[in-house]
Short mmCIF file of C-alpha atoms in Angstrom, two decimals:
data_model
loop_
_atom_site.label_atom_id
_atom_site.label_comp_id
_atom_site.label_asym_id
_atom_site.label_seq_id
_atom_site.Cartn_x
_atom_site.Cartn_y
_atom_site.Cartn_z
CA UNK A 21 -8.12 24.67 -24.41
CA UNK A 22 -11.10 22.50 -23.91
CA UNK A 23 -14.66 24.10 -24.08
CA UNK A 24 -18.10 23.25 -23.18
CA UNK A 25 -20.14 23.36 -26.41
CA UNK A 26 -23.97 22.41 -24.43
CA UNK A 27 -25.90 25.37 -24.87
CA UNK A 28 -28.24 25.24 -21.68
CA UNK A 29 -24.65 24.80 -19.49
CA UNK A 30 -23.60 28.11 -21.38
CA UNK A 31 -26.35 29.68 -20.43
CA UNK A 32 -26.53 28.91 -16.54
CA UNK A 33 -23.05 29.56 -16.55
CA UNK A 34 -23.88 33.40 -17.78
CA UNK A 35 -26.84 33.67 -15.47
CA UNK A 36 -24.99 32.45 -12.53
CA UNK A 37 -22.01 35.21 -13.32
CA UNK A 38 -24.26 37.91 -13.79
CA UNK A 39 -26.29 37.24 -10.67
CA UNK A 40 -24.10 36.38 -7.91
CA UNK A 41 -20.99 37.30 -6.00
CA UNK A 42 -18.00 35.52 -7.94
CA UNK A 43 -16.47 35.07 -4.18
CA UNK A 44 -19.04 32.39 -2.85
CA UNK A 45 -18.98 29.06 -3.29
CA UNK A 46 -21.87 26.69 -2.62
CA UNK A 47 -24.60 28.81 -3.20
CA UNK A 48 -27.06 26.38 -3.25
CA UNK A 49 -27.31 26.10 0.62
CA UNK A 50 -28.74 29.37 0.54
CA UNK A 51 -31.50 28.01 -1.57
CA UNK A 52 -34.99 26.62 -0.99
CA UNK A 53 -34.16 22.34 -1.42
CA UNK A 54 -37.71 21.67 -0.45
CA UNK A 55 -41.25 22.62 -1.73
CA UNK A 56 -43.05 23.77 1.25
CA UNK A 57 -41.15 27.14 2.12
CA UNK A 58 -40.55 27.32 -1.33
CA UNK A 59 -43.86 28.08 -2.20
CA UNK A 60 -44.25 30.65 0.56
CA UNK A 61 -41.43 32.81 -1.29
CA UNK A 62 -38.47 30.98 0.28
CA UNK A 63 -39.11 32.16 3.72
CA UNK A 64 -38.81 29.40 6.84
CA UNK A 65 -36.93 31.03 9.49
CA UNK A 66 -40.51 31.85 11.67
CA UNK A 67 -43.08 29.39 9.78
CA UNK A 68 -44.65 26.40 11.43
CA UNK A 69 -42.40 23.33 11.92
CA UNK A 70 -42.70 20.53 9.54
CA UNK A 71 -41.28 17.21 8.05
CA UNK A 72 -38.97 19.04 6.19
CA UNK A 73 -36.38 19.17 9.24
CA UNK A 74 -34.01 21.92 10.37
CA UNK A 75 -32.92 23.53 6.97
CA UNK A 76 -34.52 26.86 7.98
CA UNK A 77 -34.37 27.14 11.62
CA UNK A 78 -32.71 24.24 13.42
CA UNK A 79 -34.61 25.31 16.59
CA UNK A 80 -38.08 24.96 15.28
CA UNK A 81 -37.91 21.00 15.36
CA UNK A 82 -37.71 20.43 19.26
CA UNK A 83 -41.37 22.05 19.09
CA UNK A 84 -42.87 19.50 16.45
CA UNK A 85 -44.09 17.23 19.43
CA UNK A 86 -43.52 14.37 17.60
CA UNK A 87 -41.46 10.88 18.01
CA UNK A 88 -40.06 11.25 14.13
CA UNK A 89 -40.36 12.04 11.08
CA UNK A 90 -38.63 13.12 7.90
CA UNK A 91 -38.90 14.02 3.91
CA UNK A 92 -37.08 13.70 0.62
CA UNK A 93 -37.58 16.20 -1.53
CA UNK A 94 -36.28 16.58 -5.48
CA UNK A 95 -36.64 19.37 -7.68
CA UNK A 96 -36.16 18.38 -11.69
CA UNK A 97 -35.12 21.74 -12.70
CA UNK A 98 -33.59 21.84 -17.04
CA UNK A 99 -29.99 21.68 -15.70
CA UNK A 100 -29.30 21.97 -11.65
CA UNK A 101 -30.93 19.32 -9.98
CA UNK A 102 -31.59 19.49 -6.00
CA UNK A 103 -32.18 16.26 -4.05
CA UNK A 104 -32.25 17.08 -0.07
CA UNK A 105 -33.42 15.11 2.33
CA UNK A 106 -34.02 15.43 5.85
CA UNK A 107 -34.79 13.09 9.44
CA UNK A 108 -35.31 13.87 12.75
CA UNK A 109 -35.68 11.77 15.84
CA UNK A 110 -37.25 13.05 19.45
CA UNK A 111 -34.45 12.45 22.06
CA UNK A 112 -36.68 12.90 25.59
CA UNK A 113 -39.50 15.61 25.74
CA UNK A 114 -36.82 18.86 25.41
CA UNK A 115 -34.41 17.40 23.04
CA UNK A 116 -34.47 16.60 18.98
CA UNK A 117 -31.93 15.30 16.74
CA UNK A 118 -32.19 16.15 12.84
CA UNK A 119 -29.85 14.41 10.09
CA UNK A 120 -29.76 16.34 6.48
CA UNK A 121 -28.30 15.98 2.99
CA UNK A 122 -28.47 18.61 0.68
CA UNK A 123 -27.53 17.53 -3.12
CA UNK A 124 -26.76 19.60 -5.96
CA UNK A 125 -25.78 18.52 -9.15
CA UNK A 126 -25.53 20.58 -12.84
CA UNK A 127 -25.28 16.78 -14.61
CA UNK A 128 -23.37 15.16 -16.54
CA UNK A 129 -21.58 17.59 -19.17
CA UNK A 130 -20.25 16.36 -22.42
CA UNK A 131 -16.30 18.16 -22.99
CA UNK A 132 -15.56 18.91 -26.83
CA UNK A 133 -12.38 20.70 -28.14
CA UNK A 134 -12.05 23.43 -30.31
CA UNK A 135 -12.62 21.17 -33.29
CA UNK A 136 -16.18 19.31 -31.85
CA UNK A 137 -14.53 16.14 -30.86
CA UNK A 138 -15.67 14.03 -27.86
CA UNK A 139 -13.01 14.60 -25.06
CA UNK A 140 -15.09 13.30 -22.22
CA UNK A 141 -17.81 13.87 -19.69
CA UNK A 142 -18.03 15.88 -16.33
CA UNK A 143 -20.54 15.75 -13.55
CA UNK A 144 -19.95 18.99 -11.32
CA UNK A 145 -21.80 18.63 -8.23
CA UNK A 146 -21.74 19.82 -4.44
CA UNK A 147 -23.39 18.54 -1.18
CA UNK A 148 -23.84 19.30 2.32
CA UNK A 149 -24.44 16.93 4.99
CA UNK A 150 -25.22 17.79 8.80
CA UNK A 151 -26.71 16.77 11.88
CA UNK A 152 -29.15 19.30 14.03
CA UNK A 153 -29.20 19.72 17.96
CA UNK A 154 -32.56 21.17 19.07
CA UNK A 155 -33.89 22.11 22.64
CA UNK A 156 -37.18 23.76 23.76
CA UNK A 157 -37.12 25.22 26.83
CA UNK A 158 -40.69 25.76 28.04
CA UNK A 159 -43.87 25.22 25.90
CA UNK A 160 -43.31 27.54 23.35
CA UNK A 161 -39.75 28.55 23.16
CA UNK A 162 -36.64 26.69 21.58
CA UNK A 163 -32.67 26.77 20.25
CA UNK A 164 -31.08 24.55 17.98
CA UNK A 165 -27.50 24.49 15.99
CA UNK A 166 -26.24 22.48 13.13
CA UNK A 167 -22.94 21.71 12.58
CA UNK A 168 -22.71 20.85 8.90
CA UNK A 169 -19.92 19.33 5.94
CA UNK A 170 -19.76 20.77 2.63
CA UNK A 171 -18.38 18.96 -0.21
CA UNK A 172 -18.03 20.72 -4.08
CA UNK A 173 -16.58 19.62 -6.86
CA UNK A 174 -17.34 22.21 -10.00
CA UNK A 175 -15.93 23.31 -12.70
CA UNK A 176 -12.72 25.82 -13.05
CA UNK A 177 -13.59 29.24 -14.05
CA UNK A 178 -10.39 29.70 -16.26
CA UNK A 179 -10.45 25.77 -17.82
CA UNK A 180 -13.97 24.69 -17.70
CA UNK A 181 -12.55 21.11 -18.70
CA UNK A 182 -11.19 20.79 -14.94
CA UNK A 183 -13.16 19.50 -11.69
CA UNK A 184 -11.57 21.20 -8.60
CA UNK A 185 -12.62 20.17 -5.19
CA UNK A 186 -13.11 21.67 -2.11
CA UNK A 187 -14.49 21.03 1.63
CA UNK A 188 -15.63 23.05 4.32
CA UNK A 189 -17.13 23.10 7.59
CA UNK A 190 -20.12 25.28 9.24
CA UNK A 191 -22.66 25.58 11.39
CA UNK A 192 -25.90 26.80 12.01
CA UNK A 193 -28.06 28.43 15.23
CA UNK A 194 -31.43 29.39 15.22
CA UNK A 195 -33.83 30.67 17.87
CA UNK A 196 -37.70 29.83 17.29
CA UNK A 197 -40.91 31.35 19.98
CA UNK A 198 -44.69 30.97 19.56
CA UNK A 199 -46.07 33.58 21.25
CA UNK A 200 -50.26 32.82 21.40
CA UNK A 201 -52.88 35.98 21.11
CA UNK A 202 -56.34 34.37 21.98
CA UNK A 203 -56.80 31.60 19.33
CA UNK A 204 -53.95 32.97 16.78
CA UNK A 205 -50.16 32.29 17.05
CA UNK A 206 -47.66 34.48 16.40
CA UNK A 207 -44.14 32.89 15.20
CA UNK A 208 -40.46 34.61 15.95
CA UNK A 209 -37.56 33.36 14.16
CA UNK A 210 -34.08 34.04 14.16
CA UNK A 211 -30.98 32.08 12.80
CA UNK A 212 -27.43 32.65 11.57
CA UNK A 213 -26.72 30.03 8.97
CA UNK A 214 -23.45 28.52 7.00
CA UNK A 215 -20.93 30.41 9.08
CA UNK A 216 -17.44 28.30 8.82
CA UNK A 217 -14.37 27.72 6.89
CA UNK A 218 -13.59 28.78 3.27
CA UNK A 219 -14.21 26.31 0.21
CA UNK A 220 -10.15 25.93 -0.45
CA UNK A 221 -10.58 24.73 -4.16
CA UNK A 222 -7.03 23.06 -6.01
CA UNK A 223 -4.76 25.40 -7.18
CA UNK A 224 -5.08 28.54 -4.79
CA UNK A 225 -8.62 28.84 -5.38
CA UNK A 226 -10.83 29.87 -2.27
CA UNK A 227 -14.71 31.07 -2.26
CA UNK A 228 -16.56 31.98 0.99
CA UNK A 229 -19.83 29.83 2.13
CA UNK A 230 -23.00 31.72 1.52
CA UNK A 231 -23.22 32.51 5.86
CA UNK A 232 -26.42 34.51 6.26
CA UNK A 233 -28.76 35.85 9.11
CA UNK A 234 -32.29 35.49 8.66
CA UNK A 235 -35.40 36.82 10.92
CA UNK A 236 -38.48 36.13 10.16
CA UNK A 237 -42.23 36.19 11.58
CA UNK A 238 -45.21 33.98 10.88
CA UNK A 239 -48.73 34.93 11.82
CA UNK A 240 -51.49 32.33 12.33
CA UNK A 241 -55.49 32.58 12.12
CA UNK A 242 -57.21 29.93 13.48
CA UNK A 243 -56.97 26.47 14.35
CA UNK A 244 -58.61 23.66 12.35
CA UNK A 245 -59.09 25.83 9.42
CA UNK A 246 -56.55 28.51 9.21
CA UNK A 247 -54.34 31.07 7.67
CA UNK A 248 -50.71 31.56 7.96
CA UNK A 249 -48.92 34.68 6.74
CA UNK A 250 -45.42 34.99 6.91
CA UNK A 251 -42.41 37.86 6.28
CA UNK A 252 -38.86 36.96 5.98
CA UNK A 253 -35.73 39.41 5.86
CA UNK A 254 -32.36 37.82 4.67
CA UNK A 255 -28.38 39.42 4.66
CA UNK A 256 -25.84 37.89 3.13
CA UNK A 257 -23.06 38.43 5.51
CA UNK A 258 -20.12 37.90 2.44
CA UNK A 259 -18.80 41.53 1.92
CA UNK A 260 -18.55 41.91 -2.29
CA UNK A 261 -15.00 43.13 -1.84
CA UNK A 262 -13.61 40.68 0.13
CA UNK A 263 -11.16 38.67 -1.49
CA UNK A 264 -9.17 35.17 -0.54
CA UNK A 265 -6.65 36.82 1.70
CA UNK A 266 -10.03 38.02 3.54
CA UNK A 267 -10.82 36.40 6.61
CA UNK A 268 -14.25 35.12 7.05
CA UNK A 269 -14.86 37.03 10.43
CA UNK A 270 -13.71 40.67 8.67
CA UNK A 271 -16.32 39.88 5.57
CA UNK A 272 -19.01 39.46 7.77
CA UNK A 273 -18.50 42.65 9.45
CA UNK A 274 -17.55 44.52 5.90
CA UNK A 275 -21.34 43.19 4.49
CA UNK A 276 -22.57 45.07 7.15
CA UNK A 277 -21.51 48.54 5.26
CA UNK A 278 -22.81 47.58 2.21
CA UNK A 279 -26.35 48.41 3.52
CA UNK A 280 -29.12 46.53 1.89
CA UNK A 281 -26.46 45.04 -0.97
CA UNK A 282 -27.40 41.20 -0.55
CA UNK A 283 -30.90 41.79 0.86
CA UNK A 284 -33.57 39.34 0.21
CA UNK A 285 -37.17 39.79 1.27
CA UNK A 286 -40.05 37.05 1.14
CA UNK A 287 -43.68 37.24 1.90
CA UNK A 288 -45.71 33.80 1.89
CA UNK A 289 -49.52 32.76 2.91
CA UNK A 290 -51.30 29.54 3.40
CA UNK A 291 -54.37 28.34 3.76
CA UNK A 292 -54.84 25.25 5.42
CA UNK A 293 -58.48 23.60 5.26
CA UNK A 294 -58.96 20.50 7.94
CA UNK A 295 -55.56 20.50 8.00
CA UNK A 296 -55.59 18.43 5.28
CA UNK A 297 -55.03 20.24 2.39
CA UNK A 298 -52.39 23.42 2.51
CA UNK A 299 -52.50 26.03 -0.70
CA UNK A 300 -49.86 28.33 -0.91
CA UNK A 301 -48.52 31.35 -2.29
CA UNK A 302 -45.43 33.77 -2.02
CA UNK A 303 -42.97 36.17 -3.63
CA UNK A 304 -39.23 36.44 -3.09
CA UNK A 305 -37.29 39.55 -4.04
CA UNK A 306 -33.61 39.77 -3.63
CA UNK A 307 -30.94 42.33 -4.26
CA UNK A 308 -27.14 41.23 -5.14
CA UNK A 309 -26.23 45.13 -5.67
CA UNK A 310 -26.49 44.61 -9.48
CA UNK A 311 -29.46 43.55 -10.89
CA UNK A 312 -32.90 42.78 -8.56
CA UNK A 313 -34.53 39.32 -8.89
CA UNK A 314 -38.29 38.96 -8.49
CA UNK A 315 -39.99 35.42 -8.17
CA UNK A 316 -43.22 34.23 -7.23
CA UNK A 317 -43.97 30.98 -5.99
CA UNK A 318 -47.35 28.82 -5.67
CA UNK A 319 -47.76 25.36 -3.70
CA UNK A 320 -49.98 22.74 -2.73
CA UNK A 321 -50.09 20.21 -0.04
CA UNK A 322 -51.90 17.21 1.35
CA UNK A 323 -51.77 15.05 4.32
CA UNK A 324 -52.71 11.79 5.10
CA UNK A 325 -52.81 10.18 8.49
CA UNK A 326 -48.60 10.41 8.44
CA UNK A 327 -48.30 10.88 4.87
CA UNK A 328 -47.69 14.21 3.26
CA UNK A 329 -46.87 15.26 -0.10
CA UNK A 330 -46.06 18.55 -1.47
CA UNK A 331 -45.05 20.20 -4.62
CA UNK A 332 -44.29 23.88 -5.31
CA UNK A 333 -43.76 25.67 -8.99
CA UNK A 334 -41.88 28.76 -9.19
CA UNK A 335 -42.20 31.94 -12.13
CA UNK A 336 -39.67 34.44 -12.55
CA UNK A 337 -41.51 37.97 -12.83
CA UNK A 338 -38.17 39.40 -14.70
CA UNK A 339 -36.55 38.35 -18.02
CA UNK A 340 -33.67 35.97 -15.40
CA UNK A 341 -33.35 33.21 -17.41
CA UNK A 342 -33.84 29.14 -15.95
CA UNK A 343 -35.55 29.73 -12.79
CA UNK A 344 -38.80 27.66 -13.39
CA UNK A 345 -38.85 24.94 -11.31
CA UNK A 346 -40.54 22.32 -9.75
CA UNK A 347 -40.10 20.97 -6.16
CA UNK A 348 -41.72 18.01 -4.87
CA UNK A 349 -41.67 16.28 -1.84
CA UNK A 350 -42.87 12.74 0.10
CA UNK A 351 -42.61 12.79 4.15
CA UNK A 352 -44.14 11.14 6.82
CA UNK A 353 -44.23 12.03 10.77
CA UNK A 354 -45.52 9.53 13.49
#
């Protein structure tokens, strides 16, 4: 049988068994793609709306009071590499329309057999690609879904020489309110994400998307000059026992015994100054039921006139292995 003799491959590969559920697929849609929540301890469900699109909250972009706008953001990570992208587009003065790619790939893998000799090259990789709906309703009140498609091609557990391929469907719906105390605003979020159809791989093979509900609140101080604090609760609605003969409506419900199995918490500030430059900080901690992963996260940002650029670094604060990593990203709003 045909093995993958590239050492850093080995090791995600070990990391990525010990640290998540074996029954989800696509994992990476769970993930902060873009620098800016990123650095605020991958939390975005309740923060302000920006260039990055709908990824967190679909809802939040109706209430960016802009014409349009959009980002690309890439994060050059030892082996794993995120591109995502995002655009959105005012419609009238209620309605939005986002567009989003989301691109993971673990590049290009060099197959040996058992005796060292070349037998080829691989390039596992999986994207998702969706469009957004958003509505306000009112000043300060909004709902938006996403109806997204997932493609993933990755390796086979049992013959990590074989690509097997798979496609799904989901969608996401968020709910986003400013409430306003004096001259600070207080941010609600809500939103049910990746909720569809099972990644049916060749072979018999099925994994569940990575559906999750997130709620989240973001508190603002100031105006011009001002501080944002924000707190993020995540469940991974996947039960661990369910298997492929589950349906995806019965593991969402069983997830909901396993108490705070799949929890992730994040806590993020930022200062902005002139609202022109934006330092950030934050700290994630999540919770798969086996081992608990702690990161913390730092960011910078800078606009000008419609340009902004951000980039975020991230520092595990347990012995995980391969989770520094760099995000940038280039966007522009008019």
């Amino acid at each position: 049988m045909k093995k993958i003799f590239f050492v850093l491959f080995l090791l995600f590969v070990h990391f990525m068994n010990s640290s998540a559920q074996h029954n989800i697929g696509s994992i990476h849609l769970n993930s902060a793609p873009e620098p800016i929540s990123a650095a605020l301890g991958s939390i975005g469900v309740a923060t302000d709306p920006n260039e990055t699109g709908h990824f967190w909250n679909p809802a939040k972009i109706a209430l960016l009071g802009l014409n349009y706008g959009g980002a690309l953001s890439y994060s050059p990570a030892q082996i794993g590499k995120t591109v995502y992208g995002s655009l959105f587009k005012q419609i009238d003065d209620d309605v939005v329309i986002g567009l989003g790619l989301n691109y993971y790939s673990l590049g290009s893998i060099n197959l040996r057999d058992h005796i060292g000799t070349t037998t080829g090259i691989q390039n596992p990789n999986e994207f998702g690609v969706d469009i957004a709906l958003s509505k306000k309703f009112g000043v300060d009140f909004a709902v938006g879904t996403t109806v997204r498609y997932i493609k993933s091609d990755m390796f086979d557990v049992e013959n990590a020489a074989n690509i097997r391929s798979a496609g799904a469907t989901a969608i996401d719906v968020g709910i986003f309110k400013k409430h306003r105390i004096g001259y600070n605003i207080l941010n609600i979020g809500v939103m049910l994400s990746n909720m569809g159809t099972k990644l049916n791989y060749d072979a018999g093979t099925s994994k569940f998307l990575p559906t999750s509900l997130k709620a989240g609140l973001n508190y603002q101080i100031g105006q011009l000059d001002r501080f944002n604090i924000g707190l993020e609760v995540s469940k991974l609605l996947v039960a661990t026992s369910a298997t492929s003969q589950t349906s995806v409506i019965s593991a969402m419900f069983s997830s909901l015994n396993e108490g705070f199995k799949n929890c992730a918490i994040g806590i993020g500030t930022e200062y902005v100054l002139l609202n022109q430059l934006m330092l950030r900080s934050g700290l994630n901690i999540q919770n798969n039921g086996l081992i608990t992963r702690k990161q913390a996260s730092f960011g910078i940002g800078l606009i000008k006139d419609a340009i902004r650029i951000n980039a975020s670094y991230h520092i595990p604060l347990d012995a995980q292995p391969m989770n520094n990593k760099f995000k940038f990203s280039l966007g522009m709003m008019f």
